[in-house]
Amino acid sequence: MSEKNPSRTTNAAAKDLPLRNDIRRLGDLLGETLKRLGGEKLFDIEEQVRDLCKKLRRDHAPETERELKELLHGLSLDDVIGLIRAFSVYFQLVNIAEQHHRIRRKRFYELHTPDKPQGGSIADTFRQISEAGDGELRSRIEHVVQRLEIVPVMTAHPTEAARRSLLEKHRHIADLLAAFDDDNLPPRRREELQAELAAEVESIWQTDEVRHTQPTVLDEVNNVLYYFDAALFDSVPALLEELERRLKDSFDVELPDGEAPLRFGSWVGGDRDGNPFVTPDVTWETLRLQQRLILRKYITVVAELSRRSSESVRFAPPSDELKASIERDAQEMKKTAEEVFKRNPQEPYRQKLSFIYRRLENTEKRNQDLASALRIETPNQLISIRPALPIIAALTKSDTMTDSVYRSGAELWEDLRIVRDSMRAGKAALAARAVDRLMRQVATFDLHLATLDLRQHSDRHRAALTEITSGLKLAKDYEQMNEQERVAWLTEELATPRPLVATDAQYSEETTETLNVFRVARRALEEISPDAIRTYIVSMTREASDLLAVLVLAKQAGLIDCGLRIADCGLSNPDSLQKPNLSQNESAIRNPQSAIAVAPLFETIDDLRRAPEVMQRLFDNPVYRCRLEAQGNLQEVMIGYSDSSKDGGILTSSWELSKAQGRLWQVARAYSVELRLFHGRGGTVGRGGGPSHEAILAQPSGTVAARIKITEQGEVISSKYSLPEIAMRSLELTTAAVIAASISQAGSQAEKQEPQLENWQSVMEQISADAFATYCRFVRETDGFFDYFTQATPVEELQHMHIGSRPAKRKQGSKSLEDLRAIPWVFGWTQSRHLLPGWLAVGTSLENFIAEAPRKNLALLRDMYEHWRFFHSTVSNIEMTLAKADFQIARQYAERLPEPELGARIFKMLEGEYERTCSVILQITGEKRLLDNSPVLQRSIEVRNPYVDPMSYLQVELLARKRLCETDEAQCEYAPGERDKLLYAILLTINGVAAGMRNTG
C-alpha cells in the first residue's frame, strides 16, 4: 500500500499501517509455509508458545511461565528446531519489512512534505543552519565543503549472523514489497507478485541459517564487495547530487569538481591484528578483487553511456579538446581506432567512450595478470620489490603511458571530464549529466574501490625489530632497549640511507610476514593504485616508539625515502619544532600519496589517557615531523570504543574518549598539525554504537573539523547498506551530521570553554571515576564473575557460529577477560538479554552523585541532559540498552547454571544495579517509562519482545541440556551422535535472538 494521501500521517498508527500490512502479508505466507512444510503439529506448537509468551508480557504470572517451560521441556529436538526456525524466519521477514518501510517513509517526505524535510536529511540540516546563521555563514559553509572528508570503513568483525545467501533473498523480498506499493497494480500482476513472495518465503524456510564451515578471509572480502556492488556504487552519486543541489539552493556554494568528499575504506584483508589468516598474499588478492569489481562496474556503465551517446558531429560538434583527445587515443591504440572510426565515423562521443572502454578492459586484463604476481613459495621468502624503481618516482610518473591502461582514477576521471565538458559546450547538457554521475563514482572509488587499511599489533613490530637487530653489532638488541633508547635508535635509522634488511636475508616466519606486509604495500601502490593503501594502523599503541618502529620497517620496503635528514626538512634546530618547512625542490616527499601513513590506535582507558602525551613526543621528533610533512601535515589517530568499554565500562569509556579527542586536538593545534580522528565504533552501545548522526553531533567542540573516519561492521553494514535507498539515507545522515558539527564549531577554539561547560565536565569527571571503580569492582574483583559470564551466556557456543575468520580470543584457551575480544563479550551478554556492557556501573555512580546533594545534583544532571549533547547522547544510548535488556529473561539463564549458588549471587548483584540504573535514568530524563521520549523505538521493542522471548526460553533449555551432557554423562539424554544436533539447535537460537534483537556484537 502506498502513501499518496498526506492525511495518512496524522498519527503514528496511520504512518505504520503500510508496515503492518507488509508484516501481516509476510506472516500469513510464513504460516502457510509452516503448515505445508512443517506440518500442522509444528504450526499448533508455534501458536501455543506465541500465545503463552504474549500472556507473560501482559502479566508475568508464575503459572503461565511454568506452563511454557513444561511445554518446551517436553519437546523433541526436531520439534525444537522447527519451532526456533519458525520464530527466526519470522524476524527475518519483519526486519525486511521495517527496512522497506524506512524507504517508504523517506519517499513520503520527499513527495508530500518538501517544506518539512525528513529529520537528519541534508535539506533539514541546511534549513536549521540557515535559520541559525549569520553574515559569515556562506564562507564557513564553503570552508567546510572544501575540507569535507567522510570515510566509512568496512570491517570483517564477526557480528553479522545472517548468511549472504539469506541476505540476497532478503533483498529480493524488499523489491517485491516495493512493487506492492503501486496502487495501480492490475490484479493479475498482484497475483504474480504474491506468488513470487510466497516462493521466496518458502526458499528462506528451506535455507539453512547456520554456516557449517568457517569463512575464509576472502569469503569476508567477497561479502563486503556484495554491498558495494548491490548498493553503494549507485548510492554515492545520488548522495553527491543531493548535496550539490542543496548547497547551491541554500548557500550558493558549489561542490568542488573532481573532489571526493566521500570515500570508503576497508579492513577486510588488511586487518591482521590477532588474525593469522590475513597473510600478505591474502592482502594482495583482496586489493586485486576490489579493483576487479570497480573496473567491471565502470566497464558496464561506460558501455551503456556509449550505447546512448549517439550525438552526431552535424548536430553536436565536439570541442577541440575532445578532438585532440581522440587523436591521442588513436595514436596509442591504432587497432582500436580502426574499429571505432569504421563503426562510428560521425559520432565523437561514442568514439571517445569506446577508447575509454578499451582502456578499462586492458586495465582489467592487467588486474588478472596480477593474480600470481607475488610468487610466495616458502614462508621465509621475502616478496620481491624493484629497487631500481623508487616508489616516489613510480607514483609521480607523467601520464604519457603508452600501454593503454589506466594507472590511476585521475586519468579515467580526466577522460570523462573531456567528454562531459564537450557535451555541455555542445548543448547536450542532459547527456552530460550521465557522464557527470560516473565521474562522481570515479572520484569516490578511483581504481581501488576502497582504500585498504593495514593493521597489526605493536608487539609484532617489536618482535620483528628484535630479531633483525639481534644479528647486528649493537650494544643492545631492540627488546632490551628502554623507550628513550628505542626512540633514539629508530630516529637515527630513519635518517640513515643504509637498509637494515639485506635482499637475501632469512628470518623467522613471523618476522618475514611482518616485512612482507610492507612489500605488498609497495607493490600495491605501484601496480594497483596510488591510493590502494594509505594508512598502517598500530594496535595497542602505548609509546612513541610503536609508530617509529613501523616507519623503520616500512623503510625496508622503500616506502620511506632513505636518508631523509633533519636538514632536508629545514629544521636547523631539532629542539625547536613548530612548523617544518620543506623547500620547493622537495616536492616529491610533500606528495601525500608518496608513502603510507602510520596511525596509532589507542584502545584501553589508560592508553586513551596517555594518547596526547604520546602524540606530543612524536610531534617533537624531527624525523617524524618530516614524515608528517610528507603526508600533507595530516595525522590520523584512531580511538577504540570496543576495548575501552570492555576495559572500563560504558560511562568511563564514553568520557575518556571525549576527553582524549579534545586533548589530541589541543596538541595537534599547538604543532600546526591537522587531525583526522578515526572512530573505531562497534554496532551496539556496549561497543560504542548507537545512532551515528547523534554521535557525530555530540563530538567535542572543534574535533570534527569536516573530517571523520568511522568503522562499519557486522550487522550494521547489512542494516545500513544492503539496499540502495537505505544506503543513501545512511550516508546522508552521516554527511549532514559532519557538516552541521563542523559549521557549529567553525571559527571556534575548542580550548575556550564556558564556565557552565567546565562545571559539567568536572561533574562528569567525578561520575566517571566512580563508575570506573564500580565497574572494576563488578567485573574484576567479584569472585566468579567471569565464570558467570561463560555459564549464563552462550559465549562458548559462539565459536561454532562460523561468522568470522578471526579467533574470538587473543590467546586460545585463556580464561581471562583481558584475552577475550570485545565482540564475544557484548555478543554473549546480548544473547542472554543482560546487555550488561551498555549500562553496568552507571546506576551506582549516578546515584552516588545525586546522594551528595539530592535536589541540587539531580537538577544539575537534568540540565546537563537537556543542554549538553555529549551527556544527552550518552544517557540516550544507555537508556536504549536498558529498554532492550530484560531481567525476567536473564533470570532464566542464571537459574539454570551448573553452579546454582554462583548464578543466584551474581544475578542478584546485576539485577540490583540494573534497577538502580533504570531508576536514575528515568529521574534524569523525566520519563515515566524508558523511551517515553522515543515512542517509535519503544513500540518496536514492545512488539518484538513476545516473539524474541520464545527463542530465549528455548536457548536456556537447550544450553541446560548441553551443559548437563558436558558435566554428567550419566544424566545426558542424547547419544554422542545426537549432540551435534543439539549444538545446531543452540546455534539456531543464537541466530534467531540476533535477528529479533537486531543486535549481535
Short mmCIF file of C-alpha atoms in Angstrom, two decimals, residues 188-546:
data_model
loop_
_atom_site.label_atom_id
_atom_site.label_comp_id
_atom_site.label_asym_id
_atom_site.label_seq_id
_atom_site.Cartn_x
_atom_site.Cartn_y
_atom_site.Cartn_z
CA ARG A 188 -3.01 -10.37 -12.41
CA ARG A 189 0.29 -8.64 -11.60
CA ARG A 190 -0.61 -8.56 -7.92
CA GLU A 191 -1.20 -12.32 -8.01
CA GLU A 192 2.16 -12.82 -9.70
CA LEU A 193 3.92 -10.77 -7.04
CA GLN A 194 2.15 -12.72 -4.29
CA ALA A 195 3.33 -15.98 -5.86
CA GLU A 196 6.91 -14.69 -6.10
CA LEU A 197 6.79 -13.58 -2.50
CA ALA A 198 5.47 -16.96 -1.39
CA ALA A 199 8.29 -18.67 -3.29
CA GLU A 200 10.92 -16.53 -1.56
CA VAL A 201 9.43 -17.18 1.90
CA GLU A 202 9.41 -20.89 1.11
CA SER A 203 13.03 -20.69 -0.05
CA ILE A 204 14.09 -18.94 3.15
CA TRP A 205 12.37 -21.65 5.19
CA GLN A 206 14.31 -24.28 3.29
CA THR A 207 17.66 -22.47 3.57
CA ASP A 208 19.91 -23.38 6.47
CA GLU A 209 20.62 -20.31 8.61
CA VAL A 210 23.76 -21.73 10.16
CA ARG A 211 27.14 -21.69 8.45
CA HIS A 212 28.78 -25.10 8.63
CA THR A 213 32.26 -24.00 7.63
CA GLN A 214 34.45 -21.20 8.92
CA PRO A 215 34.55 -18.34 6.41
CA THR A 216 37.92 -17.55 4.95
CA VAL A 217 39.24 -14.00 4.82
CA LEU A 218 38.49 -13.92 1.10
CA ASP A 219 34.91 -15.03 1.86
CA GLU A 220 34.68 -11.96 4.09
CA VAL A 221 36.16 -9.82 1.32
CA ASN A 222 33.50 -11.03 -1.10
CA ASN A 223 30.78 -10.41 1.46
CA VAL A 224 31.82 -6.77 1.75
CA LEU A 225 32.13 -6.45 -2.02
CA TYR A 226 28.48 -7.51 -2.24
CA TYR A 227 27.38 -4.26 -0.58
CA PHE A 228 29.49 -2.13 -2.90
CA ASP A 229 28.09 -3.99 -5.89
CA ALA A 230 24.46 -4.12 -4.75
CA ALA A 231 24.01 -0.67 -3.21
CA LEU A 232 26.94 1.65 -2.59
CA PHE A 233 28.08 2.13 -6.18
CA ASP A 234 24.70 3.61 -7.10
CA SER A 235 24.06 5.36 -3.78
CA VAL A 236 27.16 7.56 -3.90
CA PRO A 237 26.23 9.70 -6.94
CA ALA A 238 22.69 10.05 -5.60
CA LEU A 239 24.07 11.42 -2.33
CA LEU A 240 26.55 13.77 -4.00
CA GLU A 241 23.89 15.10 -6.38
CA GLU A 242 21.62 15.81 -3.42
CA LEU A 243 24.45 17.52 -1.55
CA GLU A 244 25.38 19.66 -4.55
CA ARG A 245 21.77 20.67 -5.19
CA ARG A 246 21.12 21.64 -1.57
CA LEU A 247 24.40 23.55 -1.30
CA LYS A 248 23.54 25.58 -4.39
CA ASP A 249 19.94 26.25 -3.35
CA SER A 250 20.65 27.07 0.29
CA PHE A 251 24.02 28.84 0.23
CA ASP A 252 25.01 29.37 -3.42
CA VAL A 253 28.03 27.13 -2.79
CA GLU A 254 29.29 24.59 -5.30
CA LEU A 255 30.82 21.20 -4.64
CA PRO A 256 34.39 21.30 -5.99
CA ASP A 257 34.60 19.47 -9.31
CA GLY A 258 36.57 16.26 -9.06
CA GLU A 259 36.77 16.26 -5.29
CA ALA A 260 35.63 13.24 -3.33
CA PRO A 261 34.06 14.37 -0.04
CA LEU A 262 33.00 10.77 0.45
CA ARG A 263 35.23 7.76 0.02
CA PHE A 264 35.39 4.31 1.52
CA GLY A 265 37.90 2.29 3.43
CA SER A 266 38.15 -1.35 4.37
CA TRP A 267 39.92 -3.50 6.93
CA VAL A 268 38.85 -6.77 5.34
CA GLY A 269 42.01 -8.45 4.12
CA GLY A 270 44.25 -5.86 5.76
CA ASP A 271 43.43 -6.23 9.46
CA ARG A 272 45.89 -8.85 10.70
CA ASP A 273 45.74 -7.99 14.43
CA GLY A 274 45.04 -11.38 16.00
CA ASN A 275 44.02 -12.96 12.71
CA PRO A 276 46.69 -15.38 11.45
CA PHE A 277 44.74 -15.92 8.23
CA VAL A 278 45.35 -12.39 6.92
CA THR A 279 48.59 -13.16 5.12
CA PRO A 280 50.46 -10.93 2.63
CA ASP A 281 49.13 -12.91 -0.33
CA VAL A 282 45.57 -12.58 1.05
CA THR A 283 46.08 -8.82 1.27
CA TRP A 284 47.31 -8.78 -2.33
CA GLU A 285 44.33 -10.82 -3.54
CA THR A 286 41.97 -8.53 -1.61
CA LEU A 287 43.31 -5.47 -3.41
CA ARG A 288 43.04 -7.26 -6.73
CA LEU A 289 39.43 -8.34 -6.09
CA GLN A 290 38.46 -4.84 -5.07
CA GLN A 291 39.95 -3.39 -8.24
CA ARG A 292 38.35 -6.06 -10.39
CA LEU A 293 34.89 -5.23 -9.07
CA ILE A 294 35.16 -1.49 -9.60
CA LEU A 295 36.62 -1.91 -13.09
CA ARG A 296 33.72 -4.16 -14.05
CA LYS A 297 31.25 -1.60 -12.71
CA TYR A 298 32.94 1.13 -14.77
CA ILE A 299 33.01 -1.05 -17.88
CA THR A 300 29.27 -1.69 -17.60
CA VAL A 301 28.44 2.00 -17.19
CA VAL A 302 30.76 3.13 -19.98
CA ALA A 303 29.21 0.55 -22.32
CA GLU A 304 25.77 1.94 -21.54
CA LEU A 305 26.96 5.53 -22.00
CA SER A 306 28.44 4.62 -25.35
CA ARG A 307 25.21 2.97 -26.44
CA ARG A 308 23.25 6.12 -25.57
CA SER A 309 25.75 8.73 -26.80
CA SER A 310 24.78 8.78 -30.46
CA GLU A 311 25.21 12.56 -30.93
CA SER A 312 26.48 13.36 -34.39
CA VAL A 313 29.09 15.92 -35.37
CA ARG A 314 26.36 17.51 -37.51
CA PHE A 315 24.17 18.45 -34.57
CA ALA A 316 26.50 18.32 -31.52
CA PRO A 317 30.01 19.24 -32.72
CA PRO A 318 32.76 18.14 -30.32
CA SER A 319 35.09 20.55 -28.56
CA ASP A 320 38.65 20.98 -29.79
CA GLU A 321 39.80 19.37 -26.56
CA LEU A 322 37.75 16.25 -27.27
CA LYS A 323 39.01 16.03 -30.86
CA ALA A 324 42.62 16.32 -29.68
CA SER A 325 41.99 13.65 -27.05
CA ILE A 326 40.55 11.25 -29.64
CA GLU A 327 43.58 11.83 -31.85
CA ARG A 328 45.93 10.92 -28.98
CA ASP A 329 43.92 7.80 -28.27
CA ALA A 330 44.05 6.80 -31.93
CA GLN A 331 47.84 7.09 -31.93
CA GLU A 332 48.20 4.92 -28.82
CA MET A 333 45.53 2.34 -29.77
CA LYS A 334 45.74 2.01 -33.53
CA LYS A 335 43.87 -1.28 -33.79
CA THR A 336 41.03 0.01 -31.62
CA ALA A 337 40.96 3.23 -33.64
CA GLU A 338 40.38 1.32 -36.89
CA GLU A 339 37.36 -0.44 -35.40
CA VAL A 340 35.96 2.68 -33.76
CA PHE A 341 36.27 5.00 -36.74
CA LYS A 342 34.78 2.39 -39.02
CA ARG A 343 31.83 1.70 -36.73
CA ASN A 344 31.08 5.26 -35.55
CA PRO A 345 32.63 7.64 -38.10
CA GLN A 346 30.49 10.70 -37.24
CA GLU A 347 29.91 10.07 -33.52
CA PRO A 348 32.80 11.54 -31.50
CA TYR A 349 31.32 10.76 -28.10
CA ARG A 350 30.96 7.11 -28.94
CA GLN A 351 34.49 7.19 -30.28
CA LYS A 352 35.95 8.60 -27.09
CA LEU A 353 33.85 6.35 -24.87
CA SER A 354 34.97 3.35 -26.94
CA PHE A 355 38.60 4.24 -26.24
CA ILE A 356 37.78 4.62 -22.54
CA TYR A 357 36.03 1.24 -22.63
CA ARG A 358 39.06 -0.41 -24.23
CA ARG A 359 41.44 1.11 -21.69
CA LEU A 360 39.26 -0.18 -18.88
CA GLU A 361 39.23 -3.63 -20.47
CA ASN A 362 43.02 -3.55 -20.74
CA THR A 363 43.26 -2.46 -17.11
CA GLU A 364 41.04 -5.36 -16.09
CA LYS A 365 43.24 -7.78 -18.05
CA ARG A 366 46.25 -6.35 -16.29
CA ASN A 367 44.44 -6.91 -12.98
CA GLN A 368 44.02 -10.59 -13.88
CA ASP A 369 47.74 -10.84 -14.57
CA LEU A 370 48.43 -9.62 -11.02
CA ALA A 371 46.85 -12.75 -9.51
CA SER A 372 50.14 -14.61 -9.22
CA ALA A 373 52.45 -11.62 -9.18
CA LEU A 374 53.77 -12.12 -5.64
CA ARG A 375 55.04 -15.69 -6.08
CA ILE A 376 55.45 -16.54 -2.40
CA GLU A 377 56.83 -20.07 -2.42
CA THR A 378 58.11 -20.51 1.14
CA PRO A 379 57.08 -18.92 4.47
CA ASN A 380 60.56 -17.41 4.86
CA GLN A 381 60.67 -15.82 1.42
CA LEU A 382 60.74 -12.04 1.18
CA ILE A 383 58.48 -10.70 -1.56
CA SER A 384 60.45 -9.20 -4.42
CA ILE A 385 60.44 -5.45 -4.97
CA ARG A 386 62.14 -3.49 -7.69
CA PRO A 387 64.81 -1.33 -6.03
CA ALA A 388 65.67 0.22 -9.38
CA LEU A 389 62.26 1.85 -9.50
CA PRO A 390 61.95 4.06 -6.40
CA ILE A 391 58.37 4.35 -5.23
CA ILE A 392 58.45 8.13 -5.28
CA ALA A 393 59.31 8.12 -8.96
CA ALA A 394 56.71 5.44 -9.67
CA LEU A 395 53.96 7.47 -8.09
CA THR A 396 54.85 10.76 -9.76
CA LYS A 397 55.37 9.49 -13.31
CA SER A 398 53.86 11.58 -16.06
CA ASP A 399 50.62 10.31 -17.58
CA THR A 400 52.13 9.72 -21.05
CA MET A 401 51.74 5.97 -20.64
CA THR A 402 51.60 4.05 -23.90
CA ASP A 403 50.38 0.67 -22.72
CA SER A 404 46.72 1.72 -22.92
CA VAL A 405 45.75 1.09 -19.31
CA TYR A 406 44.63 3.39 -16.54
CA ARG A 407 47.22 3.87 -13.83
CA SER A 408 45.01 5.98 -11.58
CA GLY A 409 41.43 7.07 -11.21
CA ALA A 410 42.55 10.62 -12.01
CA GLU A 411 43.39 9.55 -15.58
CA LEU A 412 39.96 7.98 -16.05
CA TRP A 413 38.24 10.98 -14.48
CA GLU A 414 40.07 13.36 -16.82
CA ASP A 415 38.98 11.39 -19.90
CA LEU A 416 35.37 11.54 -18.71
CA ARG A 417 35.68 15.26 -17.94
CA ILE A 418 36.68 15.95 -21.54
CA VAL A 419 33.53 14.14 -22.71
CA ARG A 420 31.29 15.91 -20.20
CA ASP A 421 32.62 19.40 -20.90
CA SER A 422 32.31 18.90 -24.64
CA MET A 423 28.71 17.76 -24.22
CA ARG A 424 27.94 20.81 -22.12
CA ALA A 425 29.56 23.12 -24.66
CA GLY A 426 27.60 21.42 -27.42
CA LYS A 427 24.30 21.98 -25.59
CA ALA A 428 23.94 18.29 -24.71
CA ALA A 429 23.65 19.14 -21.03
CA LEU A 430 21.22 16.33 -20.24
CA ALA A 431 23.52 13.73 -21.75
CA ALA A 432 26.41 15.27 -19.80
CA ARG A 433 24.62 14.55 -16.52
CA ALA A 434 25.03 10.81 -17.00
CA VAL A 435 28.77 11.25 -17.59
CA ASP A 436 28.99 13.53 -14.56
CA ARG A 437 27.37 10.81 -12.47
CA LEU A 438 30.08 8.35 -13.46
CA MET A 439 32.73 10.98 -12.73
CA ARG A 440 31.44 11.22 -9.17
CA GLN A 441 31.76 7.47 -8.83
CA VAL A 442 35.32 7.56 -10.18
CA ALA A 443 36.24 10.40 -7.81
CA THR A 444 34.95 8.30 -4.91
CA PHE A 445 36.06 4.78 -5.82
CA ASP A 446 39.10 5.50 -8.03
CA LEU A 447 40.68 2.28 -9.32
CA HIS A 448 40.79 0.60 -5.92
CA LEU A 449 37.13 0.76 -4.73
CA ALA A 450 38.03 1.19 -1.05
CA THR A 451 41.34 2.15 0.48
CA LEU A 452 42.64 -0.83 2.42
CA ASP A 453 43.97 -0.07 5.88
CA LEU A 454 46.70 -2.32 7.23
CA ARG A 455 46.57 -3.11 10.95
CA GLN A 456 48.88 -5.05 13.23
CA HIS A 457 49.59 -5.28 16.94
CA SER A 458 52.58 -3.28 18.22
CA ASP A 459 54.05 -6.44 19.74
CA ARG A 460 54.60 -7.91 16.26
CA HIS A 461 56.72 -4.94 15.17
CA ARG A 462 58.70 -5.08 18.39
CA ALA A 463 59.39 -8.78 17.87
CA ALA A 464 60.46 -8.25 14.26
CA LEU A 465 62.89 -5.48 15.14
CA THR A 466 64.27 -7.56 18.00
CA GLU A 467 65.06 -10.40 15.59
CA ILE A 468 66.51 -8.04 12.98
CA THR A 469 68.74 -6.23 15.49
CA SER A 470 69.91 -9.44 17.12
CA GLY A 471 72.11 -10.01 14.09
CA LEU A 472 73.63 -6.53 14.23
CA LYS A 473 76.54 -5.43 16.33
CA LEU A 474 74.55 -3.26 18.72
CA ALA A 475 75.15 -2.76 22.43
CA LYS A 476 71.57 -3.97 22.99
CA ASP A 477 69.03 -5.58 20.75
CA TYR A 478 65.67 -3.83 20.36
CA GLU A 479 63.85 -5.71 23.11
CA GLN A 480 66.50 -4.77 25.67
CA MET A 481 66.32 -1.03 24.96
CA ASN A 482 64.23 1.27 27.10
CA GLU A 483 61.81 3.73 25.48
CA GLN A 484 64.28 6.59 25.26
CA GLU A 485 66.92 4.34 23.68
CA ARG A 486 64.42 2.93 21.21
CA VAL A 487 63.30 6.37 20.05
CA ALA A 488 66.91 7.50 19.60
CA TRP A 489 67.88 4.40 17.62
CA LEU A 490 64.72 4.43 15.46
CA THR A 491 65.17 8.12 14.71
CA GLU A 492 68.75 7.54 13.61
CA GLU A 493 67.70 4.65 11.39
CA LEU A 494 65.04 6.76 9.68
CA ALA A 495 67.67 9.39 8.87
CA THR A 496 70.19 6.83 7.54
CA PRO A 497 70.25 5.62 3.91
CA ARG A 498 71.58 2.18 4.89
CA PRO A 499 68.87 -0.52 4.99
CA LEU A 500 68.67 -2.94 7.92
CA VAL A 501 67.42 -5.85 5.84
CA ALA A 502 69.59 -7.40 3.12
CA THR A 503 67.95 -8.61 -0.08
CA ASP A 504 68.83 -12.23 0.76
CA ALA A 505 68.05 -12.01 4.49
CA GLN A 506 66.49 -15.02 6.24
CA TYR A 507 64.23 -14.56 9.25
CA SER A 508 61.54 -16.48 11.11
CA GLU A 509 58.14 -16.89 9.50
CA GLU A 510 56.58 -14.19 11.72
CA THR A 511 59.26 -11.59 11.00
CA THR A 512 59.26 -12.44 7.29
CA GLU A 513 55.49 -11.97 7.18
CA THR A 514 55.77 -8.65 9.02
CA LEU A 515 58.29 -7.40 6.45
CA ASN A 516 56.27 -8.78 3.55
CA VAL A 517 53.24 -6.73 4.53
CA PHE A 518 55.20 -3.59 3.70
CA ARG A 519 56.46 -5.12 0.47
CA VAL A 520 52.90 -5.90 -0.55
CA ALA A 521 52.02 -2.28 0.17
CA ARG A 522 54.90 -1.12 -2.02
CA ARG A 523 53.78 -3.35 -4.90
CA ALA A 524 50.13 -2.32 -4.48
CA LEU A 525 50.90 1.39 -4.67
CA GLU A 526 52.91 0.82 -7.85
CA GLU A 527 50.80 -1.80 -9.60
CA ILE A 528 47.19 -1.39 -8.42
CA SER A 529 46.58 2.23 -7.42
CA PRO A 530 48.48 5.01 -5.63
CA ASP A 531 45.54 5.15 -3.22
CA ALA A 532 45.08 1.40 -2.73
CA ILE A 533 46.65 1.67 0.73
CA ARG A 534 47.07 4.87 2.73
CA THR A 535 47.32 4.02 6.40
CA TYR A 536 49.06 1.48 8.61
CA ILE A 537 47.32 1.28 11.99
CA VAL A 538 49.22 0.18 15.08
CA SER A 539 47.01 -1.62 17.59
CA MET A 540 47.80 -1.18 21.28
CA THR A 541 49.95 1.89 20.73
CA ARG A 542 51.45 2.79 24.07
CA GLU A 543 54.67 4.66 23.24
CA ALA A 544 56.09 6.90 20.51
CA SER A 545 58.44 4.08 19.53
CA ASP A 546 55.45 1.96 18.46
#
